[in-house]
Amino acid sequence: MTTEQINPSPPGEGKPLPAGLPHVAYVLLWYPLFTQPFIFREVEGLKEHLPLTVYSLYARNLRHCSTEMRAAADSVRTFGIKAAPLFALELLRQLLTHPLRLCRLFRRSMFRRWRSLETFGENLWAFGAGLYLGRRFREDGIDMIHAPWPRGAATAAWVAADIAGVPFSTSARGDNLEPADPDLADKLSAALFVRANNAADQARIEAFDRSQARGKVALVYNSLTLPPPAVDSTASRSGDCTRKTPRLEQGPVRLLALGRFDVTKGFDVLLTACGILRERGLNFSLTLAGGGGKVMGLGHLGAQLVKMRKDLGLEKQVDMPGLISHNELPRILDEHDIFVAPCVVHASGRRDGIPNTVIEALAYALPVISTTVNALPEVVRDHETGLAIPPGDPQALAEAVLRLVGHPEEARRMGRNGALLARDMFDPHTNNLRLAELFISWYAHWKKTCAA
């Protein structure tokens, strides 16, 4: 099977899939998950090109999921605590039939210096799931396994791959690389290939540890997850199909920031910058939407940010509406003028790649103010699609807002440029086709060189 034989049709227009394509298992902790719309778009897009089945290690969680996500949930093989007896039975089966292999896999998977009990527990559950899935994958006719995250999901994928006798691949991004789990280097070495979703993280993966992944790291950007914005009736006919452009002259200037209330987002820097803007006399409002709490990795800075807003006297200017459903995101983007992503590098080394919210804001023609952290300069190109500032600098952030407010035509030009960049770099059909080609070509390589 060659890459030319896969279905090239856009989603919704596909022909039946041809025979001979590898059946791919996607292994995740949760699917679908409202904080990962890019994973949802990736999975559903790949189904247009490859036979693909999703296996979710944890129980179903549809909180804040979009209507489309909820509709797709029924096709997922979901486990969770109800699967514990199945996992225990499989552990016993493996102990009786393949005790040496079981000991080897357990030692490889669990004898690590885990950073927390939570991480240890995630990987222990994933180990049990991997034992069960190894046999299940043979029954389901799975040819290769992919874990979009290199932590617990990749632990399950690696164990299952050994038992089923098939290859596995994984992805790594942003804060997966620093601080890294103690088994990351071994996973990168064992994986058939590693997918990166930005060039900065591609370089970081290739240089990680002893460069075990060099030569097998493939770059495929994420895809846009929202429907295209409404066309601006004032736009030119030269390919500019952006939404209504920012209304900076009409005030108050409407700033928007979205994301987990996490240490990498720099929202404390943003609130400090808002205090500076108020002192400078700018008429503005900020919608700071997102969530806190440790559940599902949402971050834990919610209470701190609420207190900071009060201490700075910004309760009238800053609205914190909480988590935003993906269904609401187009309206939210369309109601604002400038998007702000003041990302920082945490003392631990944690950092973002390209936040999906930045991609969507660009696609909706919002000029973006962001920092030079990691992969952000790949999309927030200074004075082209937005303004890039040093991380952790509230004064520079305030000056960037004032710059866009004082030069509305320049801001609109950046917004138009950003929309064109986003629709080219993050085109769903193009990127899903590239990803499908990766699975096909690497699986063919494995069959030729390793399967025998």
XYZ file of C-alpha atoms in Angstrom:
452
model
C 0.000 0.000 0.000
C 1.472 3.339 -1.039
C 0.558 6.801 0.189
C -0.928 7.542 -3.214
C -3.624 4.949 -2.526
C -5.112 6.633 0.525
C -8.318 8.570 0.295
C -7.418 12.199 -0.580
C -10.985 13.501 -0.412
C -11.877 16.231 2.075
C -13.926 15.197 5.137
C -17.512 14.387 4.304
C -16.684 13.601 0.669
C -14.704 10.396 1.178
C -15.012 7.191 -0.766
C -14.871 3.842 1.023
C -11.380 3.208 2.347
C -9.245 0.948 0.141
C -8.033 -2.409 1.401
C -4.520 -2.812 2.741
C -4.355 0.268 4.940
C -3.010 -0.241 8.478
C -5.676 -0.314 11.174
C -4.510 2.221 13.764
C -5.405 2.192 17.455
C -5.403 5.597 19.147
C -4.771 5.237 22.878
C -5.676 8.140 25.170
C -6.522 8.670 28.823
C -9.775 10.443 27.908
C -11.544 10.807 24.583
C -13.157 13.092 23.760
C -11.966 15.746 26.207
C -13.056 19.381 26.106
C -9.511 20.660 26.700
C -8.221 18.744 23.658
C -10.308 19.779 20.643
C -7.209 19.464 18.456
C -6.960 15.756 19.313
C -10.630 15.339 18.479
C -10.195 17.066 15.111
C -7.124 14.936 14.411
C -8.881 11.656 15.175
C -12.061 12.430 13.282
C -10.063 13.737 10.321
C -7.840 10.663 10.190
C -10.903 8.434 10.009
C -11.447 9.857 6.518
C -8.131 8.324 5.424
C -7.440 5.292 7.641
C -9.288 2.613 9.600
C -8.925 3.915 13.157
C -10.301 2.910 16.552
C -10.002 4.965 19.739
C -9.359 3.349 23.121
C -9.867 5.538 26.202
C -8.180 4.274 29.380
C -10.346 6.331 31.720
C -14.112 6.561 32.034
C -16.115 8.824 29.748
C -16.050 12.510 30.676
C -18.154 14.737 28.419
C -18.152 17.815 30.660
C -18.051 20.984 28.524
C -17.656 18.901 25.342
C -19.108 20.298 22.139
C -22.137 18.760 20.472
C -19.888 17.190 17.843
C -17.627 15.657 20.481
C -20.574 14.157 22.322
C -21.875 12.604 19.123
C -18.528 10.883 18.506
C -18.212 9.443 22.009
C -20.308 6.332 21.311
C -17.715 4.909 18.917
C -14.936 4.972 21.538
C -13.799 1.831 23.387
C -13.943 3.283 26.914
C -12.600 1.586 30.042
C -12.293 3.275 33.449
C -12.634 1.681 36.875
C -15.218 -0.817 35.617
C -12.420 -2.432 33.615
C -10.314 -3.202 36.708
C -11.473 -6.868 36.868
C -10.586 -7.313 33.188
C -7.132 -5.873 33.767
C -6.606 -8.036 36.866
C -7.681 -11.176 35.006
C -5.300 -10.368 32.167
C -2.477 -9.817 34.659
C -3.122 -13.298 36.069
C -3.284 -14.780 32.566
C 0.048 -13.197 31.660
C 1.585 -14.361 34.934
C 0.598 -17.957 34.194
C 1.460 -18.002 30.495
C 4.332 -15.525 30.057
C 5.816 -14.832 33.506
C 9.236 -13.721 32.284
C 7.783 -11.307 29.746
C 5.414 -9.931 32.375
C 8.278 -9.305 34.798
C 10.314 -7.617 32.068
C 7.448 -5.342 31.053
C 6.614 -4.469 34.649
C 10.209 -3.641 35.471
C 10.552 -1.549 32.320
C 7.308 0.305 32.916
C 7.196 0.836 36.665
C 10.724 0.717 38.132
C 11.261 4.450 37.680
C 11.757 7.481 39.904
C 8.289 8.925 39.389
C 7.830 12.593 40.313
C 4.553 12.055 42.151
C 2.120 9.409 43.318
C -0.339 10.725 40.735
C 2.117 10.034 37.908
C 2.931 6.617 39.366
C -0.778 5.774 39.605
C -1.446 6.896 36.031
C 1.323 4.660 34.711
C 0.334 1.705 36.900
C -3.215 1.859 35.512
C -1.804 2.263 32.009
C 0.404 -0.801 32.515
C -2.624 -2.918 33.424
C -4.544 -1.483 30.485
C -1.647 -2.245 28.161
C -1.649 -5.916 29.184
C -5.336 -6.196 28.359
C -5.125 -4.138 25.180
C -2.282 -6.248 23.807
C -4.622 -9.222 23.496
C -7.594 -7.039 22.553
C -5.645 -5.440 19.702
C -4.932 -8.846 18.169
C -8.645 -9.648 18.315
C -9.550 -6.250 16.816
C -7.085 -6.576 13.944
C -4.940 -3.611 15.001
C -1.771 -3.129 12.936
C -0.148 -0.236 14.796
C -0.734 1.837 17.905
C -0.447 5.572 18.457
C -0.388 7.436 21.766
C -0.835 11.192 21.200
C 0.711 11.830 24.639
C 4.010 10.296 25.816
C 2.970 9.663 29.412
C 0.404 7.127 30.633
C -1.135 6.641 27.199
C 2.279 5.800 25.745
C 2.966 3.384 28.606
C -0.167 1.447 27.667
C 0.689 1.634 23.962
C 4.245 0.361 24.490
C 3.148 -2.580 26.667
C 0.333 -3.485 24.265
C 2.677 -3.236 21.277
C 5.055 -5.776 22.831
C 2.239 -8.239 23.520
C 0.459 -7.778 20.192
C 3.666 -7.791 18.147
C 2.914 -4.495 16.406
C 4.710 -1.120 16.390
C 3.715 1.943 18.360
C 4.304 5.636 17.859
C 3.818 8.656 20.065
C 3.836 12.442 20.129
C 5.614 14.876 22.419
C 5.054 18.559 22.896
C 5.700 21.525 25.158
C 5.708 20.507 28.794
C 6.139 16.779 28.037
C 9.831 17.456 27.433
C 10.745 19.482 30.500
C 10.370 18.345 33.173
C 10.245 14.948 31.491
C 8.952 11.701 32.908
C 11.780 9.275 33.747
C 10.806 6.869 30.963
C 10.518 9.426 28.144
C 13.919 8.735 26.575
C 13.182 5.003 26.446
C 9.763 5.611 24.892
C 11.217 7.904 22.232
C 13.837 5.273 21.460
C 11.306 2.423 21.226
C 8.685 4.295 19.186
C 8.476 3.632 15.460
C 8.240 7.389 14.916
C 7.517 10.483 16.983
C 5.177 13.210 15.818
C 5.871 16.841 16.726
C 3.261 19.543 16.179
C 5.662 22.478 15.904
C 9.222 23.027 14.699
C 10.590 24.164 18.059
C 9.456 20.986 19.801
C 10.685 18.906 16.866
C 14.191 20.232 17.526
C 13.796 19.670 21.277
C 12.680 16.055 20.769
C 15.574 15.331 18.415
C 18.061 16.744 20.936
C 16.429 15.140 23.988
C 18.656 13.005 26.226
C 21.104 11.227 23.877
C 19.164 12.110 20.707
C 17.556 8.659 20.522
C 14.726 10.006 18.377
C 16.870 11.799 15.812
C 15.868 10.842 12.284
C 12.362 9.683 13.169
C 10.691 12.884 14.390
C 8.046 14.079 11.934
C 6.505 17.547 11.974
C 2.776 17.794 11.338
C 1.021 20.852 12.710
C -2.315 20.627 14.508
C -5.498 21.489 12.651
C -8.025 24.246 13.139
C -10.903 23.027 15.264
C -13.552 25.698 14.675
C -15.750 26.384 11.649
C -14.508 29.259 9.467
C -15.585 32.684 10.723
C -18.201 34.748 8.967
C -16.815 36.609 5.966
C -16.306 40.346 6.394
C -18.425 42.052 3.763
C -15.832 44.828 3.565
C -12.972 42.449 2.804
C -11.297 42.555 -0.544
C -11.828 39.888 -3.170
C -8.139 38.988 -3.231
C -8.437 35.928 -1.045
C -9.031 37.829 2.206
C -11.819 35.863 3.873
C -11.372 37.068 7.426
C -14.148 37.732 9.896
C -15.201 41.222 10.822
C -12.039 43.104 11.715
C -11.307 44.533 15.184
C -13.189 47.694 16.118
C -10.347 49.372 17.982
C -11.520 52.935 17.367
C -14.887 52.422 19.061
C -13.694 51.472 22.578
C -13.587 50.064 25.096
C -10.884 47.854 23.623
C -11.892 44.244 24.220
C -8.983 41.988 25.186
C -9.332 38.214 25.322
C -7.227 35.518 26.980
C -8.216 31.850 27.140
C -6.625 28.815 28.689
C -5.923 26.682 31.705
C -5.112 28.684 34.832
C -1.673 27.153 34.831
C 1.830 28.400 35.591
C 2.851 28.398 31.918
C 0.108 30.777 30.764
C 1.428 34.000 32.318
C -2.018 35.250 33.305
C -0.551 36.904 36.415
C 1.646 38.943 34.073
C -1.461 39.871 32.088
C -3.307 41.130 35.162
C -0.297 43.226 36.154
C -0.240 44.670 32.631
C -3.942 45.485 32.956
C -3.138 47.507 36.059
C -0.616 49.474 34.003
C -3.167 50.018 31.221
C -5.682 51.379 33.707
C -3.050 53.773 35.076
C -2.311 54.880 31.510
C -5.976 55.757 31.070
C -6.902 53.123 28.468
C -10.595 52.320 28.199
C -10.513 48.517 28.006
C -12.057 45.276 29.165
C -10.462 41.853 29.506
C -12.216 38.515 29.316
C -9.983 36.012 31.097
C -11.714 32.704 30.443
C -10.533 29.344 31.633
C -10.388 27.106 34.632
C -8.319 25.977 37.541
C -8.072 22.910 39.695
C -5.771 19.931 39.347
C -8.374 17.671 37.748
C -7.440 16.858 34.136
C -4.420 19.160 34.307
C -6.361 22.421 34.350
C -3.832 24.165 36.563
C -4.258 25.446 40.090
C -3.985 29.241 39.875
C -7.684 30.113 39.781
C -7.937 31.388 43.364
C -4.667 33.286 43.012
C -5.846 35.059 39.862
C -9.198 35.988 41.405
C -7.389 37.450 44.425
C -4.954 39.301 42.199
C -7.805 40.840 40.216
C -9.319 42.103 43.469
C -6.021 43.366 44.890
C -5.330 45.331 41.701
C -8.818 46.822 41.710
C -9.615 45.355 38.290
C -12.961 43.731 39.036
C -14.791 46.161 36.742
C -12.363 45.743 33.852
C -11.647 41.986 34.074
C -14.383 39.398 33.588
C -13.575 35.803 34.562
C -16.500 33.725 33.217
C -14.913 30.338 33.878
C -14.573 27.499 31.404
C -15.862 28.154 27.901
C -17.512 25.416 25.859
C -16.051 24.862 22.406
C -19.502 25.636 21.022
C -19.244 29.156 22.475
C -15.733 29.896 21.259
C -16.620 31.355 17.822
C -18.937 33.901 19.425
C -16.356 34.778 22.083
C -13.634 35.318 19.488
C -15.907 37.429 17.325
C -16.773 39.714 20.246
C -13.169 40.728 20.987
C -10.496 42.879 19.361
C -7.108 41.612 20.559
C -6.031 38.170 21.746
C -3.349 37.941 24.430
C -1.226 34.856 25.182
C 1.495 35.973 27.633
C 3.081 32.514 27.967
C 6.109 32.011 30.211
C 8.643 29.298 31.000
C 8.116 27.974 34.523
C 11.072 27.474 36.863
C 10.714 23.709 36.298
C 11.258 24.189 32.564
C 7.598 23.654 31.677
C 6.386 25.607 28.679
C 3.671 25.570 26.050
C 4.148 24.712 22.401
C 1.593 26.599 20.322
C -1.598 26.932 22.385
C -4.603 25.903 20.342
C -6.410 29.064 21.404
C -3.731 31.136 19.657
C -4.320 29.207 16.436
C -8.069 29.793 16.589
C -7.632 33.491 17.427
C -5.383 33.918 14.397
C -7.929 32.155 12.194
C -10.569 34.608 13.402
C -8.364 37.547 12.347
C -7.581 38.746 15.844
C -4.154 40.376 16.143
C -2.280 38.373 18.771
C 0.094 39.628 21.430
C 2.267 36.817 22.695
C 5.767 36.046 23.892
C 8.860 34.508 22.357
C 8.497 31.270 24.348
C 9.198 28.026 22.488
C 7.134 27.673 19.281
C 5.008 30.808 19.544
C 7.208 32.816 17.114
C 6.304 30.276 14.412
C 2.820 31.786 14.294
C 2.947 35.085 16.189
C 5.370 36.789 13.840
C 6.351 40.177 15.171
C 4.606 43.028 13.338
C 3.296 40.534 10.757
C 0.571 38.524 12.510
C 0.852 40.162 15.924
C 3.357 41.484 18.416
C 5.983 39.323 20.129
C 7.282 40.449 23.513
C 9.689 39.015 26.107
C 8.039 36.620 28.588
C 7.280 37.828 32.089
C 7.335 41.531 31.179
C 4.030 43.259 32.058
C 5.334 46.656 30.948
C 6.134 45.320 27.471
C 2.721 43.646 27.347
C 0.950 46.894 28.219
C 2.970 48.785 25.607
C 2.046 46.179 22.978
C -1.660 46.660 23.699
C -1.265 50.432 23.447
C 0.638 49.998 20.179
C -2.233 48.083 18.563
C -4.856 50.442 19.951
C -2.919 53.432 18.638
C -2.454 51.903 15.183
C -5.777 50.228 14.298
C -4.992 49.795 10.596
C -1.758 48.032 11.475
C -3.672 45.820 13.905
C -6.199 44.926 11.216
C -3.405 44.125 8.768
C -1.843 41.771 11.326
C -5.223 40.140 11.877
C -5.682 39.508 8.162
C -2.152 38.116 7.861
C -2.741 35.861 10.841
C -5.943 34.461 9.372
C -4.221 33.586 6.109
C -1.286 32.006 7.954
C -3.550 29.951 10.213
C -5.654 28.614 7.367
C -2.561 27.579 5.456
C -0.451 26.154 8.302
C -3.318 24.488 10.188
C -5.559 23.366 7.335
C -7.387 20.248 8.604
C -7.516 18.366 5.313
C -3.849 18.962 4.469
C -2.525 18.143 7.932
C -4.667 15.057 8.445
C -3.561 13.752 5.064
C 0.085 14.297 6.030
C -0.473 12.463 9.290
C -2.178 9.561 7.520
C 0.772 9.359 5.139
C 3.102 9.139 8.136
C 1.275 6.128 9.534
C 1.229 4.387 6.166
C 4.859 5.022 5.241
C 6.282 4.156 8.665
C 4.146 1.020 8.901
C 5.389 -0.065 5.465
C 8.948 0.572 6.640
C 8.336 -1.515 9.768
C 6.859 -4.415 7.786
C 9.836 -4.381 5.453
C 12.578 -4.134 8.075
C 11.209 -5.345 11.404
C 8.095 -7.490 11.094
C 9.948 -10.516 9.853
